[in-house]
mmCIF file of C-alpha atoms in Angstrom:
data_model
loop_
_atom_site.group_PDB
_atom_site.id
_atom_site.type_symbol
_atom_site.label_atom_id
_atom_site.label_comp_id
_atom_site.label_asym_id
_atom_site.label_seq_id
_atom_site.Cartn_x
_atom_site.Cartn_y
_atom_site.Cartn_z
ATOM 1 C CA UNK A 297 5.845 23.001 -17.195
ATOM 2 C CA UNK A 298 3.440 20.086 -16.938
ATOM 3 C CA UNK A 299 1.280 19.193 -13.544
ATOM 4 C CA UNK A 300 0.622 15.838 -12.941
ATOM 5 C CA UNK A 301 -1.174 13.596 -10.030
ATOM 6 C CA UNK A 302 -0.059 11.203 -8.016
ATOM 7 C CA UNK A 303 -1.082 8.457 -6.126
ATOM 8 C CA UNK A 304 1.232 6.753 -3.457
ATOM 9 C CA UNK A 305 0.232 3.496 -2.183
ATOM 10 C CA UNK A 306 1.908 1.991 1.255
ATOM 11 C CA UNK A 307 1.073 -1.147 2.821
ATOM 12 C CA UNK A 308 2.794 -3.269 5.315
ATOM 13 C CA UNK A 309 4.824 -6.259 3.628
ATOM 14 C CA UNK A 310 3.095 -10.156 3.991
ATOM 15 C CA UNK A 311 5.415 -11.091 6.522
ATOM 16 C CA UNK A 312 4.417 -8.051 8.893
ATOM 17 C CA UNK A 313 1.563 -8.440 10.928
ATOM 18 C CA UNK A 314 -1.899 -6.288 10.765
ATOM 19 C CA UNK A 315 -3.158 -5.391 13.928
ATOM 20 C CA UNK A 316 -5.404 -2.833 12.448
ATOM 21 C CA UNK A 317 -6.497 -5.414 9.461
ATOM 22 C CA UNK A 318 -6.926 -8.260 11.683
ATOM 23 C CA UNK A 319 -9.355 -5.608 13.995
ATOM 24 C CA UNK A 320 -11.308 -4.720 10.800
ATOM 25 C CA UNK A 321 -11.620 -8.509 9.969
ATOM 26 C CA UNK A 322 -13.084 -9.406 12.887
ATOM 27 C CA UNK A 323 -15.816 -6.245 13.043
ATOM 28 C CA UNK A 324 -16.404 -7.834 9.830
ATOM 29 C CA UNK A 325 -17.229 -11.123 11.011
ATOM 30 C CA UNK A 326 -19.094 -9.527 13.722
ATOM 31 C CA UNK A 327 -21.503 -7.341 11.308
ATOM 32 C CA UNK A 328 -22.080 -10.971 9.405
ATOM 33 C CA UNK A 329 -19.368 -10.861 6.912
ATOM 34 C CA UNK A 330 -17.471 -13.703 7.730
ATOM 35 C CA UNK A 331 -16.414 -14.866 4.272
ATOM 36 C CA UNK A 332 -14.374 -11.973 4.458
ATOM 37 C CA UNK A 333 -10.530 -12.648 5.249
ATOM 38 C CA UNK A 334 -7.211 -11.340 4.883
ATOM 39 C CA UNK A 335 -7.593 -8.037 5.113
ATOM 40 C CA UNK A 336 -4.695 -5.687 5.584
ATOM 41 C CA UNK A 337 -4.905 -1.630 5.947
ATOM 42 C CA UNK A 338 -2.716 0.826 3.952
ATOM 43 C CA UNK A 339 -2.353 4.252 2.981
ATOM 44 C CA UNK A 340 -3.461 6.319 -0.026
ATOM 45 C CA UNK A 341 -1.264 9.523 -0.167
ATOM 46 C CA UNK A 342 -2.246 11.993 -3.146
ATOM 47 C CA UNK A 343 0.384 14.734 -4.641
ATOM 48 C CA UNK A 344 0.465 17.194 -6.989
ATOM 49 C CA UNK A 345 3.509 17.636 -8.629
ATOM 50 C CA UNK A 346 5.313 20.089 -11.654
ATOM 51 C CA UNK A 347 8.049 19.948 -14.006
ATOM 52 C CA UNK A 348 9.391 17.670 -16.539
ATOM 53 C CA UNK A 349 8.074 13.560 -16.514
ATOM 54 C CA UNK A 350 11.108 12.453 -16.098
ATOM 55 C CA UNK A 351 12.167 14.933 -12.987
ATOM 56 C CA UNK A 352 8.657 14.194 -11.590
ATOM 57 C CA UNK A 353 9.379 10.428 -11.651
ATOM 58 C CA UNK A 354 12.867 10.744 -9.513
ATOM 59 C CA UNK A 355 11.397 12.332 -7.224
ATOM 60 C CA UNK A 356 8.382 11.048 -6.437
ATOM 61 C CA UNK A 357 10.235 7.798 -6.376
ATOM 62 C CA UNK A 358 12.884 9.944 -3.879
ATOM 63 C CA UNK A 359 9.734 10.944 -1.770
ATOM 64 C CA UNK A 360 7.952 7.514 -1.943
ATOM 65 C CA UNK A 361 10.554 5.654 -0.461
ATOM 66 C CA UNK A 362 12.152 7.779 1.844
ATOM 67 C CA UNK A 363 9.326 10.139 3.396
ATOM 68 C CA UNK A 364 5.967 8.526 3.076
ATOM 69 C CA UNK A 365 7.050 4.947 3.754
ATOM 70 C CA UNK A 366 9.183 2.732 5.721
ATOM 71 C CA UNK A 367 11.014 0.363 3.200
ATOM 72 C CA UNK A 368 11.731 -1.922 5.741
ATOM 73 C CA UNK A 369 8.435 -2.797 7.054
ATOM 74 C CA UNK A 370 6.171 -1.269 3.965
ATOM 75 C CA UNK A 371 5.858 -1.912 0.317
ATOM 76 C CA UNK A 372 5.061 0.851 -1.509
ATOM 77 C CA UNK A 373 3.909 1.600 -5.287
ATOM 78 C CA UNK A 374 2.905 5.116 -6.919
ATOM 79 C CA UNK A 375 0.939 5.810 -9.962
ATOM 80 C CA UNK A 376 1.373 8.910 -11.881
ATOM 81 C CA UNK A 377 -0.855 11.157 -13.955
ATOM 82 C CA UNK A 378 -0.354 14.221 -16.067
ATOM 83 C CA UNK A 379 -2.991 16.818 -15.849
ATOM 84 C CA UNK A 380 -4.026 18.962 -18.983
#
């Protein structure tokens, strides 16, 4: 049985606003960085998974989209990793 890491990634879509990006933005300005713009907060969530690739896959897919993100108001993209 293999192990592998994962990384899930979930951010808000473009069309949903950033308080908490918009807040960072501006203490950026504020601290002399204000050629900095645009900047939205996410979530990194890491797992550690075991079993087959292709069992791994479904359901981190399965647990991406309906646990650690809300597919209405978040995108969300995962990256997986087998360890040795």
């Amino acid at each position: 049985m293999s192990q592998y890491h994962a990384k899930v990634f979930v951010t808000l879509k473009p069309s949903i606003l950033d308080p908490q990006g918009r807040t960072v933005e501006r203490a950026l300005a504020h601290l002399e960085h204000a050629n900095v713009s645009g900047v939205r907060v996410g979530k990194l969530i890491e797992l550690t998974l075991h079993g087959d690739r292709a069992q791994v896959e479904a359901q981190l897919q399965d647990i991406t989209t309906n646990v650690l993100s809300n597919p209405i108001m978040e995108d969300a993209r995962w990256e997986l990793e087998e360890h040795q």
